[in-house]
GROMACS .gro file of C-alpha atoms in nm:
model
  383
    1UNK     CA    1  -0.070   3.925   0.807
    2UNK     CA    2   0.170   3.862   1.093
    3UNK     CA    3   0.440   3.601   1.063
    4UNK     CA    4   0.427   3.289   1.276
    5UNK     CA    5   0.280   3.398   1.604
    6UNK     CA    6   0.356   3.229   1.936
    7UNK     CA    7   0.011   3.185   2.082
    8UNK     CA    8  -0.010   2.980   2.398
    9UNK     CA    9  -0.357   2.876   2.489
   10UNK     CA   10  -0.459   2.728   2.817
   11UNK     CA   11  -0.782   2.604   2.756
   12UNK     CA   12  -0.758   2.785   2.597
   13UNK     CA   13  -0.924   2.372   2.938
   14UNK     CA   14  -2.968   1.507   4.840
   15UNK     CA   15  -3.175   1.522   4.977
   16UNK     CA   16  -3.539   1.599   4.950
   17UNK     CA   17  -3.846   1.577   4.731
   18UNK     CA   18  -3.960   1.890   4.556
   19UNK     CA   19  -4.207   1.972   4.289
   20UNK     CA   20  -4.113   2.205   4.005
   21UNK     CA   21  -4.337   2.308   3.721
   22UNK     CA   22  -4.583   2.032   3.806
   23UNK     CA   23  -4.327   1.755   3.770
   24UNK     CA   24  -4.173   1.564   4.056
   25UNK     CA   25  -3.802   1.601   4.113
   26UNK     CA   26  -3.632   1.339   4.325
   27UNK     CA   27  -3.289   1.251   4.457
   28UNK     CA   28  -3.066   0.967   4.350
   29UNK     CA   29  -3.060   0.702   4.619
   30UNK     CA   30  -2.740   0.544   4.732
   31UNK     CA   31  -2.666   0.241   4.517
   32UNK     CA   32  -2.871   0.359   4.218
   33UNK     CA   33  -2.692   0.355   3.886
   34UNK     CA   34  -2.583   0.702   3.783
   35UNK     CA   35  -2.385   0.725   3.461
   36UNK     CA   36  -2.322   1.098   3.491
   37UNK     CA   37  -2.043   1.165   3.733
   38UNK     CA   38  -2.167   1.516   3.814
   39UNK     CA   39  -2.530   1.418   3.869
   40UNK     CA   40  -2.532   1.363   4.244
   41UNK     CA   41  -2.833   1.573   4.342
   42UNK     CA   42  -3.202   1.586   4.261
   43UNK     CA   43  -3.325   1.501   3.912
   44UNK     CA   44  -3.651   1.473   3.723
   45UNK     CA   45  -3.772   1.113   3.719
   46UNK     CA   46  -3.792   1.092   3.341
   47UNK     CA   47  -3.473   1.179   3.146
   48UNK     CA   48  -3.499   1.359   2.814
   49UNK     CA   49  -3.348   1.223   2.495
   50UNK     CA   50  -3.287   1.477   2.220
   51UNK     CA   51  -3.242   1.424   1.849
   52UNK     CA   52  -2.918   1.238   1.790
   53UNK     CA   53  -2.943   1.025   2.103
   54UNK     CA   54  -2.797   1.252   2.371
   55UNK     CA   55  -2.965   1.205   2.708
   56UNK     CA   56  -3.012   1.492   2.953
   57UNK     CA   57  -3.132   1.486   3.314
   58UNK     CA   58  -3.321   1.788   3.447
   59UNK     CA   59  -3.197   1.879   3.792
   60UNK     CA   60  -3.300   2.157   4.026
   61UNK     CA   61  -3.128   2.484   3.947
   62UNK     CA   62  -3.039   2.524   4.316
   63UNK     CA   63  -2.868   2.184   4.337
   64UNK     CA   64  -2.662   2.200   4.019
   65UNK     CA   65  -2.294   2.097   4.033
   66UNK     CA   66  -2.162   2.454   4.070
   67UNK     CA   67  -2.278   2.464   4.431
   68UNK     CA   68  -2.041   2.186   4.529
   69UNK     CA   69  -1.763   2.445   4.506
   70UNK     CA   70  -1.666   2.563   4.858
   71UNK     CA   71  -1.670   2.927   4.749
   72UNK     CA   72  -2.029   2.894   4.626
   73UNK     CA   73  -2.194   2.728   4.928
   74UNK     CA   74  -2.386   3.044   5.014
   75UNK     CA   75  -2.404   3.185   4.662
   76UNK     CA   76  -2.734   3.344   4.566
   77UNK     CA   77  -2.828   3.266   4.207
   78UNK     CA   78  -2.847   3.563   3.973
   79UNK     CA   79  -3.121   3.466   3.727
   80UNK     CA   80  -3.039   3.748   3.485
   81UNK     CA   81  -2.766   4.012   3.454
   82UNK     CA   82  -2.817   4.362   3.588
   83UNK     CA   83  -2.771   4.485   3.230
   84UNK     CA   84  -2.658   4.368   2.888
   85UNK     CA   85  -2.378   4.534   2.692
   86UNK     CA   86  -2.511   4.818   2.479
   87UNK     CA   87  -2.438   4.865   2.113
   88UNK     CA   88  -2.500   5.127   1.847
   89UNK     CA   89  -2.450   4.852   1.588
   90UNK     CA   90  -2.725   4.827   1.328
   91UNK     CA   91  -2.715   4.517   1.111
   92UNK     CA   92  -2.680   4.579   0.740
   93UNK     CA   93  -2.783   4.332   0.470
   94UNK     CA   94  -2.503   4.074   0.466
   95UNK     CA   95  -2.287   4.018   0.161
   96UNK     CA   96  -2.326   3.645   0.216
   97UNK     CA   97  -2.651   3.511   0.363
   98UNK     CA   98  -2.558   3.286   0.656
   99UNK     CA   99  -2.802   3.081   0.860
  100UNK     CA  100  -2.780   3.039   1.234
  101UNK     CA  101  -2.686   2.694   1.361
  102UNK     CA  102  -2.883   2.582   1.664
  103UNK     CA  103  -2.757   2.489   2.005
  104UNK     CA  104  -2.915   2.176   2.158
  105UNK     CA  105  -3.257   2.255   2.307
  106UNK     CA  106  -3.385   2.048   2.600
  107UNK     CA  107  -3.729   2.128   2.738
  108UNK     CA  108  -3.667   2.097   3.111
  109UNK     CA  109  -3.935   2.219   3.355
  110UNK     CA  110  -3.909   2.567   3.499
  111UNK     CA  111  -3.673   2.566   3.795
  112UNK     CA  112  -3.450   2.293   3.653
  113UNK     CA  113  -3.156   2.280   3.412
  114UNK     CA  114  -3.038   2.007   3.171
  115UNK     CA  115  -2.722   1.809   3.249
  116UNK     CA  116  -2.580   1.588   2.975
  117UNK     CA  117  -2.511   1.228   3.066
  118UNK     CA  118  -2.159   1.120   2.979
  119UNK     CA  119  -2.237   0.762   2.871
  120UNK     CA  120  -2.034   0.790   2.553
  121UNK     CA  121  -1.715   0.854   2.746
  122UNK     CA  122  -1.726   0.508   2.900
  123UNK     CA  123  -1.697   0.656   3.248
  124UNK     CA  124  -1.352   0.806   3.172
  125UNK     CA  125  -1.463   1.122   3.351
  126UNK     CA  126  -1.178   1.335   3.477
  127UNK     CA  127  -0.917   1.114   3.314
  128UNK     CA  128  -1.054   1.204   2.973
  129UNK     CA  129  -1.031   1.573   3.053
  130UNK     CA  130  -0.677   1.537   3.185
  131UNK     CA  131  -0.584   1.357   2.866
  132UNK     CA  132  -0.706   1.651   2.663
  133UNK     CA  133  -0.559   1.933   2.872
  134UNK     CA  134  -0.250   1.786   3.036
  135UNK     CA  135   0.028   2.034   3.102
  136UNK     CA  136   0.265   1.867   2.855
  137UNK     CA  137   0.010   1.869   2.576
  138UNK     CA  138   0.087   1.995   2.226
  139UNK     CA  139  -0.099   2.295   2.084
  140UNK     CA  140  -0.139   2.488   1.760
  141UNK     CA  141  -0.364   2.785   1.682
  142UNK     CA  142  -0.477   3.021   1.408
  143UNK     CA  143  -0.678   3.338   1.448
  144UNK     CA  144  -0.641   3.672   1.624
  145UNK     CA  145  -0.466   3.742   1.951
  146UNK     CA  146  -0.584   4.066   2.112
  147UNK     CA  147  -0.417   4.257   2.398
  148UNK     CA  148  -0.631   4.511   2.580
  149UNK     CA  149  -0.853   4.570   2.882
  150UNK     CA  150  -1.157   4.350   2.826
  151UNK     CA  151  -1.500   4.326   2.989
  152UNK     CA  152  -1.641   4.086   2.733
  153UNK     CA  153  -1.642   3.987   2.368
  154UNK     CA  154  -1.886   3.882   2.100
  155UNK     CA  155  -1.840   3.706   1.766
  156UNK     CA  156  -2.013   3.501   1.500
  157UNK     CA  157  -1.838   3.166   1.471
  158UNK     CA  158  -1.855   2.964   1.150
  159UNK     CA  159  -1.924   2.602   1.256
  160UNK     CA  160  -1.765   2.301   1.084
  161UNK     CA  161  -1.684   1.941   1.178
  162UNK     CA  162  -1.302   1.938   1.151
  163UNK     CA  163  -1.142   1.595   1.121
  164UNK     CA  164  -0.954   1.474   1.429
  165UNK     CA  165  -0.753   1.159   1.360
  166UNK     CA  166  -0.610   1.087   1.706
  167UNK     CA  167  -0.899   1.034   1.948
  168UNK     CA  168  -0.704   1.206   2.227
  169UNK     CA  169  -0.667   1.529   2.028
  170UNK     CA  170  -0.933   1.797   1.985
  171UNK     CA  171  -1.010   2.087   1.754
  172UNK     CA  172  -1.204   2.396   1.859
  173UNK     CA  173  -1.337   2.724   1.720
  174UNK     CA  174  -1.415   2.964   2.002
  175UNK     CA  175  -1.392   3.301   2.167
  176UNK     CA  176  -1.179   3.323   2.480
  177UNK     CA  177  -1.082   3.586   2.739
  178UNK     CA  178  -0.787   3.553   2.978
  179UNK     CA  179  -0.628   3.753   3.253
  180UNK     CA  180  -0.332   3.697   3.479
  181UNK     CA  181   0.039   3.702   3.537
  182UNK     CA  182   0.156   3.446   3.283
  183UNK     CA  183   0.155   3.073   3.226
  184UNK     CA  184   0.036   2.883   3.533
  185UNK     CA  185  -0.110   3.193   3.698
  186UNK     CA  186  -0.392   3.290   3.466
  187UNK     CA  187  -0.773   3.289   3.474
  188UNK     CA  188  -0.963   3.227   3.155
  189UNK     CA  189  -1.305   3.154   3.012
  190UNK     CA  190  -1.440   3.071   2.672
  191UNK     CA  191  -1.724   2.930   2.462
  192UNK     CA  192  -1.762   2.777   2.121
  193UNK     CA  193  -1.759   2.464   1.909
  194UNK     CA  194  -1.540   2.161   1.987
  195UNK     CA  195  -1.472   1.831   1.817
  196UNK     CA  196  -1.314   1.610   2.082
  197UNK     CA  197  -1.354   1.233   2.031
  198UNK     CA  198  -1.218   1.130   2.367
  199UNK     CA  199  -1.416   1.383   2.564
  200UNK     CA  200  -1.746   1.350   2.377
  201UNK     CA  201  -1.722   0.998   2.241
  202UNK     CA  202  -1.779   1.108   1.879
  203UNK     CA  203  -1.645   1.334   1.604
  204UNK     CA  204  -1.927   1.588   1.608
  205UNK     CA  205  -1.921   1.963   1.669
  206UNK     CA  206  -2.057   2.031   2.018
  207UNK     CA  207  -2.114   2.349   2.214
  208UNK     CA  208  -1.906   2.392   2.529
  209UNK     CA  209  -1.824   2.660   2.783
  210UNK     CA  210  -1.506   2.641   2.987
  211UNK     CA  211  -1.325   2.816   3.269
  212UNK     CA  212  -0.957   2.814   3.365
  213UNK     CA  213  -0.891   2.836   3.738
  214UNK     CA  214  -0.575   3.040   3.782
  215UNK     CA  215  -0.450   2.880   4.106
  216UNK     CA  216  -0.340   2.629   3.994
  217UNK     CA  217  -0.436   2.649   3.629
  218UNK     CA  218  -0.692   2.377   3.558
  219UNK     CA  219  -0.979   2.370   3.313
  220UNK     CA  220  -1.344   2.311   3.401
  221UNK     CA  221  -1.569   2.220   3.108
  222UNK     CA  222  -1.947   2.276   3.121
  223UNK     CA  223  -2.068   2.112   3.448
  224UNK     CA  224  -1.779   1.865   3.484
  225UNK     CA  225  -1.657   2.041   3.795
  226UNK     CA  226  -1.820   2.302   4.021
  227UNK     CA  227  -1.802   2.644   3.856
  228UNK     CA  228  -2.058   2.738   3.591
  229UNK     CA  229  -2.403   2.842   3.719
  230UNK     CA  230  -2.660   2.766   3.452
  231UNK     CA  231  -2.990   2.954   3.449
  232UNK     CA  232  -3.132   2.838   3.117
  233UNK     CA  233  -3.378   2.545   3.145
  234UNK     CA  234  -3.341   2.467   2.777
  235UNK     CA  235  -2.983   2.502   2.651
  236UNK     CA  236  -2.801   2.169   2.669
  237UNK     CA  237  -2.430   2.228   2.724
  238UNK     CA  238  -2.213   1.967   2.556
  239UNK     CA  239  -2.477   1.893   2.294
  240UNK     CA  240  -2.449   1.887   1.918
  241UNK     CA  241  -2.454   2.205   1.712
  242UNK     CA  242  -2.677   2.155   1.408
  243UNK     CA  243  -2.655   2.196   1.122
  244UNK     CA  244  -2.286   2.247   1.049
  245UNK     CA  245  -2.127   2.405   0.743
  246UNK     CA  246  -2.035   2.208   0.433
  247UNK     CA  247  -1.727   2.290   0.227
  248UNK     CA  248  -1.837   2.484  -0.082
  249UNK     CA  249  -2.195   2.443   0.038
  250UNK     CA  250  -2.436   2.590   0.297
  251UNK     CA  251  -2.270   2.786   0.575
  252UNK     CA  252  -2.382   2.809   0.939
  253UNK     CA  253  -2.269   3.015   1.234
  254UNK     CA  254  -2.334   3.066   1.604
  255UNK     CA  255  -2.347   3.409   1.770
  256UNK     CA  256  -2.180   3.398   2.113
  257UNK     CA  257  -2.141   3.672   2.375
  258UNK     CA  258  -1.932   3.664   2.694
  259UNK     CA  259  -1.959   3.967   2.922
  260UNK     CA  260  -1.903   4.080   3.279
  261UNK     CA  261  -2.200   4.208   3.478
  262UNK     CA  262  -2.095   4.562   3.579
  263UNK     CA  263  -2.265   4.529   3.921
  264UNK     CA  264  -2.214   4.170   4.037
  265UNK     CA  265  -1.892   4.116   3.834
  266UNK     CA  266  -2.014   3.770   3.734
  267UNK     CA  267  -1.905   3.662   3.384
  268UNK     CA  268  -2.208   3.571   3.167
  269UNK     CA  269  -2.254   3.368   2.847
  270UNK     CA  270  -2.539   3.420   2.602
  271UNK     CA  271  -2.602   3.323   2.242
  272UNK     CA  272  -2.800   3.441   1.943
  273UNK     CA  273  -2.919   3.777   1.827
  274UNK     CA  274  -3.179   3.778   2.108
  275UNK     CA  275  -2.908   3.724   2.372
  276UNK     CA  276  -3.050   3.400   2.512
  277UNK     CA  277  -2.891   3.372   2.857
  278UNK     CA  278  -2.718   3.043   2.938
  279UNK     CA  279  -2.549   3.115   3.270
  280UNK     CA  280  -2.243   3.263   3.436
  281UNK     CA  281  -1.922   3.205   3.630
  282UNK     CA  282  -1.946   3.378   3.971
  283UNK     CA  283  -1.689   3.649   4.033
  284UNK     CA  284  -1.571   3.477   4.353
  285UNK     CA  285  -1.407   3.205   4.143
  286UNK     CA  286  -1.160   3.439   3.979
  287UNK     CA  287  -0.813   3.532   4.099
  288UNK     CA  288  -0.706   3.759   3.812
  289UNK     CA  289  -1.031   3.850   3.636
  290UNK     CA  290  -1.248   3.993   3.911
  291UNK     CA  291  -1.242   4.328   3.731
  292UNK     CA  292  -1.147   4.254   3.369
  293UNK     CA  293  -0.946   4.037   3.135
  294UNK     CA  294  -0.636   4.155   2.956
  295UNK     CA  295  -0.624   3.949   2.637
  296UNK     CA  296  -0.856   3.759   2.404
  297UNK     CA  297  -0.822   3.490   2.140
  298UNK     CA  298  -1.060   3.458   1.847
  299UNK     CA  299  -1.022   3.166   1.610
  300UNK     CA  300  -0.936   2.799   1.619
  301UNK     CA  301  -0.693   2.576   1.799
  302UNK     CA  302  -0.596   2.212   1.827
  303UNK     CA  303  -0.473   2.048   2.143
  304UNK     CA  304  -0.368   1.703   2.256
  305UNK     CA  305  -0.075   1.459   2.264
  306UNK     CA  306  -0.021   1.474   1.885
  307UNK     CA  307  -0.169   1.818   1.805
  308UNK     CA  308   0.165   1.938   1.664
  309UNK     CA  309   0.323   1.616   1.538
  310UNK     CA  310   0.012   1.472   1.369
  311UNK     CA  311  -0.217   1.774   1.365
  312UNK     CA  312  -0.598   1.767   1.330
  313UNK     CA  313  -0.782   2.007   1.104
  314UNK     CA  314  -0.889   2.353   1.218
  315UNK     CA  315  -1.218   2.493   1.093
  316UNK     CA  316  -1.314   2.361   0.750
  317UNK     CA  317  -0.980   2.186   0.710
  318UNK     CA  318  -0.885   2.426   0.429
  319UNK     CA  319  -0.649   2.722   0.426
  320UNK     CA  320  -0.784   3.069   0.493
  321UNK     CA  321  -0.698   3.200   0.147
  322UNK     CA  322  -0.984   2.994  -0.004
  323UNK     CA  323  -1.229   3.246   0.140
  324UNK     CA  324  -1.603   3.234   0.195
  325UNK     CA  325  -1.775   2.898   0.173
  326UNK     CA  326  -1.447   2.710   0.184
  327UNK     CA  327  -1.246   2.853   0.473
  328UNK     CA  328  -1.379   2.894   0.826
  329UNK     CA  329  -1.441   3.248   0.946
  330UNK     CA  330  -1.505   3.449   1.258
  331UNK     CA  331  -1.680   3.777   1.194
  332UNK     CA  332  -1.843   4.078   1.361
  333UNK     CA  333  -1.597   4.043   1.647
  334UNK     CA  334  -1.658   4.304   1.914
  335UNK     CA  335  -1.532   4.372   2.265
  336UNK     CA  336  -1.711   4.508   2.571
  337UNK     CA  337  -1.541   4.819   2.711
  338UNK     CA  338  -1.542   4.959   3.065
  339UNK     CA  339  -1.864   5.151   2.991
  340UNK     CA  340  -2.044   4.823   2.906
  341UNK     CA  341  -2.054   4.911   2.538
  342UNK     CA  342  -1.995   4.668   2.253
  343UNK     CA  343  -1.731   4.835   2.037
  344UNK     CA  344  -1.504   4.743   1.750
  345UNK     CA  345  -1.162   4.623   1.872
  346UNK     CA  346  -0.859   4.848   1.839
  347UNK     CA  347  -0.674   4.743   1.524
  348UNK     CA  348  -0.341   4.836   1.683
  349UNK     CA  349  -0.389   4.578   1.959
  350UNK     CA  350  -0.485   4.288   1.733
  351UNK     CA  351  -0.237   4.030   1.603
  352UNK     CA  352  -0.369   3.787   1.340
  353UNK     CA  353  -0.153   3.486   1.272
  354UNK     CA  354  -0.080   3.118   1.312
  355UNK     CA  355   0.158   2.909   1.518
  356UNK     CA  356   0.243   2.695   1.213
  357UNK     CA  357   0.193   2.850   0.871
  358UNK     CA  358   0.254   2.523   0.690
  359UNK     CA  359  -0.056   2.374   0.857
  360UNK     CA  360  -0.287   2.667   0.936
  361UNK     CA  361  -0.324   3.022   0.808
  362UNK     CA  362  -0.526   3.342   0.850
  363UNK     CA  363  -0.645   3.567   0.569
  364UNK     CA  364  -0.907   3.830   0.485
  365UNK     CA  365  -0.838   4.016   0.807
  366UNK     CA  366  -1.029   4.344   0.818
  367UNK     CA  367  -1.195   4.589   1.056
  368UNK     CA  368  -1.504   4.801   0.991
  369UNK     CA  369  -1.799   4.947   1.181
  370UNK     CA  370  -1.951   4.600   1.218
  371UNK     CA  371  -1.642   4.464   1.395
  372UNK     CA  372  -1.334   4.261   1.318
  373UNK     CA  373  -1.333   3.972   1.070
  374UNK     CA  374  -1.093   3.695   0.975
  375UNK     CA  375  -1.070   3.367   0.785
  376UNK     CA  376  -0.863   3.099   0.957
  377UNK     CA  377  -0.783   2.728   0.960
  378UNK     CA  378  -0.614   2.456   0.764
  379UNK     CA  379  -0.566   2.084   0.712
  380UNK     CA  380  -0.299   2.025   0.974
  381UNK     CA  381  -0.137   1.695   0.876
  382UNK     CA  382  -0.459   1.560   0.722
  383UNK     CA  383  -0.369   1.655   0.367
   0.00000   0.00000   0.00000
């Protein structure tokens, strides 16, 4: 295992009436209460509450927040990629049987997408995001840093509810691709599980996608600013991942794929073995990743005003050496190459490690025909 590794992560962070699927979709009228700061266009009259109390509004796919971006005013929605990455990978019986955790499912009508209301954030909106990803924020990480030409990546992420003591801090387990010329001039995108009390209003693992705009570097989470074009009428971004793993008990994982469409150059996100499509970031948004990324990060990180001085947990909150069922893992890590093939990463370009070995570690790093694998995490200062 590498010694302490300096990983720097930048998050790592109306107008008409129409009928869709037999249900009326209407616009918010001026003066109507609207607790979701991104929901400014047409929505289904009846909101949908999912298990756990989260409320989603179904809005027309053609009036979703992404199209408020000036570069996307005339964007034509791509409802599915021109092709999916190919793989010769054949699943073998696993050494440890692991169940799939489920992303939040919201049954919106065809032609609409679910947008999570942000009631729990007490209308903090952009301020909450700035508090999480401010430029002077502290950061720690554990996992694998990978340097190579990248057209996508896939991994199975072990999902836990790490403890975050300071409400302004966050802890995440995710896959991430970046490209650019250094700090402050770098595009990035990622997906995975976050626990962020200030952003979400609770201490639960939630599924998020995020994009870093390289000029200047700023992070856009889910639909909180115009960027991500969602095509799925059922996946609720920002919702709870359930169930989550229990230390020395049942283990759960999510299977996440990020890849670039070889024709349109849009960057897509899907999940699960059946490659359920969620949506994409249009290629026009990128300054440094129009063609490919140049490094990836697989693992966990913490970020916030006290992420280094009073660190939250990463993963299960236990050190990587404890192994399966006790330490968090990321397994079957693959990359997409220039031929749109899912392949095992080059071991000579991978650097497992941690930014602070007294708080977080990696262990069990190995590479085989099924991909790259690693245990990671730790208690931070919550010992």
